[in-house]
Short mmCIF file of C-alpha atoms in Angstrom, two decimals:
data_model
loop_
_atom_site.label_atom_id
_atom_site.label_comp_id
_atom_site.label_asym_id
_atom_site.label_seq_id
_atom_site.Cartn_x
_atom_site.Cartn_y
_atom_site.Cartn_z
CA PHE A 3 0.27 0.25 0.31
CA TYR A 4 2.72 2.31 0.84
CA GLY A 5 4.46 1.95 -2.06
CA ILE A 6 1.77 2.43 -4.56
CA ALA A 7 0.58 5.25 -2.03
CA VAL A 8 4.01 6.92 -2.75
CA VAL A 9 4.44 6.35 -6.42
CA GLY A 10 0.79 8.06 -7.28
CA ALA A 11 1.95 10.79 -4.79
CA VAL A 12 5.46 11.09 -7.39
CA MET A 13 3.12 10.56 -10.50
CA ILE A 14 0.90 12.94 -9.26
CA PHE A 15 3.17 15.58 -8.67
CA VAL A 16 5.06 14.92 -11.81
CA ALA A 17 2.15 14.97 -14.08
CA SER A 18 0.86 18.78 -12.43
CA VAL A 19 4.33 20.34 -13.18
CA VAL A 20 5.70 19.11 -16.48
CA PRO A 21 4.23 20.32 -19.91
CA PHE A 22 2.47 16.60 -21.53
CA GLU A 23 4.35 17.39 -24.59
CA HIS A 24 7.49 16.83 -22.33
CA LEU A 25 5.90 14.17 -20.63
CA ASN A 26 5.19 12.34 -23.56
CA ASP A 27 8.94 12.43 -25.12
CA THR A 28 10.02 11.53 -22.30
CA ILE A 29 7.62 8.21 -21.79
CA SER A 30 8.33 7.23 -25.15
CA ALA A 31 11.49 7.55 -24.35
CA GLY A 32 12.21 5.70 -21.50
CA VAL A 33 10.50 2.61 -23.68
CA LEU A 34 13.40 2.56 -25.97
CA VAL A 35 16.26 2.60 -23.08
CA CYS A 36 14.37 -0.57 -21.85
CA TYR A 37 14.90 -2.20 -25.22
CA SER A 38 18.33 -0.75 -24.75
CA MET A 39 18.51 -2.31 -21.74
CA THR A 40 17.43 -5.94 -22.87
CA ALA A 41 19.91 -5.46 -26.04
CA TRP A 42 22.90 -4.47 -23.13
CA SER A 43 21.95 -7.69 -20.71
CA LEU A 44 21.81 -9.83 -23.55
CA VAL A 45 25.72 -8.96 -24.55
CA LEU A 46 26.67 -9.29 -20.86
CA LEU A 47 24.77 -12.90 -20.27
CA ARG A 48 26.54 -13.74 -23.50
CA LEU A 49 29.99 -12.95 -22.52
CA ARG A 50 32.31 -12.43 -20.24
CA SER A 51 35.53 -10.65 -19.33
CA PRO A 52 38.30 -12.39 -20.67
CA THR A 53 41.07 -13.80 -18.25
CA GLY A 54 44.36 -15.22 -18.07
CA PHE A 55 45.62 -15.31 -21.93
CA GLU A 56 42.16 -15.14 -23.13
CA ALA A 57 42.86 -11.52 -24.90
CA PRO A 58 45.67 -10.25 -27.38
CA PRO A 59 48.07 -8.57 -25.26
CA MET A 60 46.83 -4.70 -26.03
CA LEU A 61 43.43 -5.89 -24.74
CA LYS A 62 43.97 -7.33 -21.49
CA GLY A 63 42.32 -5.80 -18.09
CA VAL A 64 39.13 -5.30 -20.36
CA LYS A 65 36.42 -5.09 -18.08
CA LEU A 66 32.82 -5.96 -20.13
CA GLY A 67 30.73 -3.75 -18.61
CA VAL A 68 32.58 -1.11 -18.75
CA ALA A 69 33.46 -1.41 -21.86
CA MET A 70 29.23 -2.04 -22.70
CA GLY A 71 28.98 1.37 -20.76
CA CYS A 72 31.43 3.10 -22.49
CA PHE A 73 29.54 1.98 -25.87
CA ASN A 74 26.73 2.85 -24.72
CA ILE A 75 27.81 6.68 -23.66
CA PHE A 76 29.75 6.96 -27.12
CA SER A 77 26.59 5.11 -29.39
CA PHE A 78 24.26 8.15 -27.51
CA ALA A 79 26.26 10.75 -27.92
CA THR A 80 26.80 9.78 -31.57
CA ALA A 81 23.14 10.00 -32.06
CA VAL A 82 21.94 12.88 -30.65
CA GLY A 83 25.11 14.59 -32.37
CA ALA A 84 23.66 13.23 -35.58
CA VAL A 85 20.28 14.76 -35.35
CA HIS A 86 21.25 18.04 -33.30
CA LEU A 87 24.64 18.68 -34.12
CA TRP A 88 25.29 17.67 -37.61
CA PRO A 89 23.44 19.68 -39.44
CA HIS A 90 24.71 23.17 -37.78
CA THR A 91 28.93 23.31 -37.10
CA ARG A 92 31.56 21.78 -38.40
CA ALA A 93 32.48 21.26 -34.74
CA GLY A 94 29.28 19.27 -34.21
CA GLN A 95 30.32 17.18 -37.55
CA ALA A 96 33.76 16.29 -35.49
CA PHE A 97 32.60 15.51 -32.73
CA THR A 98 29.64 13.06 -34.18
CA VAL A 99 32.21 11.14 -36.65
CA VAL A 100 34.76 10.68 -32.85
CA CYS A 101 31.80 9.52 -30.74
CA ALA A 102 31.12 6.96 -34.33
CA VAL A 103 34.88 5.73 -34.23
CA ALA A 104 34.72 5.26 -30.67
CA SER A 105 31.23 2.94 -31.01
CA VAL A 106 32.48 0.91 -33.45
CA ALA A 107 35.87 0.22 -31.52
CA VAL A 108 34.48 -0.58 -28.68
CA CYS A 109 32.09 -3.02 -29.71
CA THR A 110 35.34 -4.54 -31.93
CA ILE A 111 37.76 -4.74 -28.74
CA ILE A 112 34.81 -6.55 -27.39
CA ARG A 113 33.95 -8.93 -29.79
CA PHE A 114 38.11 -9.93 -29.84
CA SER A 115 38.47 -9.81 -26.54
CA CYS A 116 35.30 -11.13 -24.45
CA PRO A 117 34.96 -14.72 -24.77
CA GLU A 118 31.64 -16.31 -24.88
CA ARG A 119 30.45 -17.74 -21.32
CA GLU A 120 30.01 -21.85 -21.38
CA THR A 121 26.54 -21.46 -20.20
CA PHE A 122 23.83 -18.15 -20.69
CA GLY A 123 23.91 -16.55 -17.28
CA GLU A 124 26.92 -17.95 -15.65
CA ASN A 125 28.86 -16.31 -13.07
CA GLY A 126 30.68 -18.30 -10.76
CA ASN A 127 27.53 -19.65 -8.43
CA CYS A 128 25.09 -17.95 -9.88
CA SER A 129 22.18 -20.19 -10.18
CA THR A 130 20.01 -18.55 -12.20
CA ALA A 131 22.26 -19.78 -15.34
CA SER A 132 20.78 -22.20 -17.93
CA THR A 133 22.01 -25.51 -18.38
CA ARG A 134 23.60 -26.69 -21.61
CA ASN A 135 20.88 -28.75 -22.49
CA ASP A 136 18.29 -26.24 -21.98
CA LEU A 137 20.64 -23.56 -24.66
CA GLU A 138 20.12 -26.08 -27.22
CA LEU A 139 16.40 -25.87 -26.40
CA HIS A 140 16.13 -22.13 -27.57
CA PHE A 141 16.64 -19.30 -30.35
CA GLN A 142 20.25 -17.65 -29.62
CA THR A 143 20.65 -14.27 -30.90
CA PRO A 144 23.60 -14.72 -33.68
CA LEU A 145 26.66 -11.72 -34.52
CA VAL A 146 26.44 -10.77 -30.79
CA PRO A 147 27.37 -8.26 -29.69
CA TRP A 148 27.23 -6.64 -33.28
CA LEU A 149 23.33 -7.34 -33.58
CA PRO A 150 22.94 -5.86 -29.65
CA CYS A 151 24.89 -3.15 -29.90
CA GLY A 152 23.56 -2.05 -33.15
CA ALA A 153 19.86 -1.76 -31.64
CA ILE A 154 20.84 -0.52 -29.05
CA PHE A 155 22.40 2.25 -31.40
CA LEU A 156 18.89 2.41 -33.11
CA ASN A 157 16.92 3.20 -30.10
CA TYR A 158 18.74 5.68 -29.33
CA TYR A 159 18.83 7.11 -32.46
CA LEU A 160 15.18 6.86 -32.04
CA ILE A 161 15.27 8.88 -29.31
CA SER A 162 17.54 11.74 -30.69
CA GLN A 163 14.37 12.71 -32.50
CA LEU A 164 13.03 14.34 -29.85
CA GLU A 165 13.43 17.46 -28.73
CA MET A 166 16.55 18.64 -26.10
CA MET A 167 13.98 18.84 -23.53
CA GLY A 168 12.91 15.79 -23.61
CA ILE A 169 16.24 14.61 -23.60
CA VAL A 170 17.30 16.41 -20.92
CA LEU A 171 14.11 15.20 -18.82
CA LEU A 172 15.27 11.66 -19.81
CA LEU A 173 18.82 11.79 -18.90
CA ALA A 174 17.05 13.83 -15.36
CA TYR A 175 14.64 10.62 -15.01
CA LEU A 176 17.86 7.86 -15.58
CA GLY A 177 19.86 9.94 -12.85
CA VAL A 178 17.72 9.60 -10.38
CA ALA A 179 16.48 5.81 -11.27
CA MET A 180 19.97 4.93 -11.29
CA VAL A 181 20.97 6.62 -7.96
CA TYR A 182 17.60 4.46 -6.25
CA TYR A 183 18.92 1.42 -7.85
CA ALA A 184 22.13 1.61 -6.69
CA GLY A 185 21.70 2.50 -2.99
CA TYR A 186 18.86 -0.17 -3.27
CA GLY A 187 21.25 -3.28 -4.94
CA SER A 188 23.98 -2.28 -2.67
CA ARG A 189 21.71 -3.52 0.24
CA HIS A 190 19.74 -6.24 -1.37
CA SER A 191 21.89 -7.50 -3.33
CA VAL A 192 21.46 -11.56 -2.98
CA LEU A 193 25.59 -12.09 -3.89
CA ARG A 194 27.04 -9.59 -2.08
CA LYS A 195 24.96 -10.79 1.29
CA GLN A 196 25.90 -14.53 0.14
CA GLU A 197 29.57 -13.31 0.19
CA ARG A 198 29.32 -11.03 3.26
CA ILE A 199 27.62 -14.71 4.93
CA SER A 200 31.24 -16.39 3.26
CA ARG A 201 33.55 -13.65 5.34
CA SER A 202 31.33 -13.69 8.47
CA ARG A 203 31.73 -17.74 8.40
CA ILE A 204 35.09 -17.56 7.93
CA ARG A 205 36.34 -14.93 10.58
CA TYR A 206 33.92 -16.52 13.15
CA GLY A 207 35.04 -20.55 12.63
CA LEU A 208 31.05 -21.17 11.78
CA VAL A 209 29.93 -23.84 10.67
CA SER A 210 26.11 -24.56 8.95
CA VAL A 211 23.67 -26.73 11.39
CA GLY A 212 22.78 -29.32 8.97
CA ASN A 213 20.80 -32.82 9.79
CA ASN A 214 21.88 -34.71 12.62
CA ARG A 215 23.72 -38.02 12.43
CA HIS A 216 20.37 -39.69 11.95
CA GLY A 217 19.54 -37.86 9.13
CA GLU A 218 16.63 -36.37 10.57
CA ASN A 219 16.20 -31.94 10.72
CA ASN A 220 17.25 -30.26 13.13
CA ASP A 221 15.08 -27.96 14.90
CA GLU A 222 17.68 -25.01 15.46
CA GLU A 223 17.62 -22.70 12.71
CA ASP A 224 20.29 -22.68 10.23
CA THR A 225 23.35 -20.57 10.55
CA ASP A 226 23.15 -18.76 7.32
CA GLY A 227 20.10 -17.51 7.89
CA ILE A 228 21.06 -16.49 11.24
CA LEU A 229 23.87 -14.51 9.39
CA MET A 230 21.79 -13.44 6.96
CA ARG A 231 19.31 -11.75 9.40
CA THR A 232 22.06 -10.40 11.06
CA LEU A 233 23.15 -8.60 7.98
CA ASP A 234 19.74 -6.92 7.14
#
């Protein structure tokens, strides 16, 4: 109830102070950003950062998440520059070309430095990874990362068709959302809690309370559950 009330109050306030023309543009752009995030997630789930000798010497140390973040920034700048800056000044044209070259370069680096994951979504002990048999039953997007990155750029190009006010409102909305989700995620991340539990178990020398020697379930609470509630 409280979540619905807070969100409803915020929406009423925004609808009251922001002209509908700009609000409509922001909503449409937000949908396109969601599509871009889907394509971004596909790359992160299909590929991984290189380790050891998997990448060429010049590309060692490449982080997939950082590289995709740079690609999003450069491709968005390319799209905005092509629509709003290119027709007016040579400086805008130069800016657009530089950002476009940087976008292609980052995508190329990802292609030749980041190997494909053995299983879709696999990440250490992450339990959401698909099995190899499961992968054989589903469609797999070809030409990764070229096709997802192309989709991201096209979405940003459509967003750049908006007026600058709509783009500014979109960036402000995304900034607020990123700060909120970063704060919420750092507090409620399951993997981070598991890591903290592991460190706590090592620090205090704790062991899980499992089944007793007769194979019956112990009535005492599991140690991990106790630590989880303590960390909360």
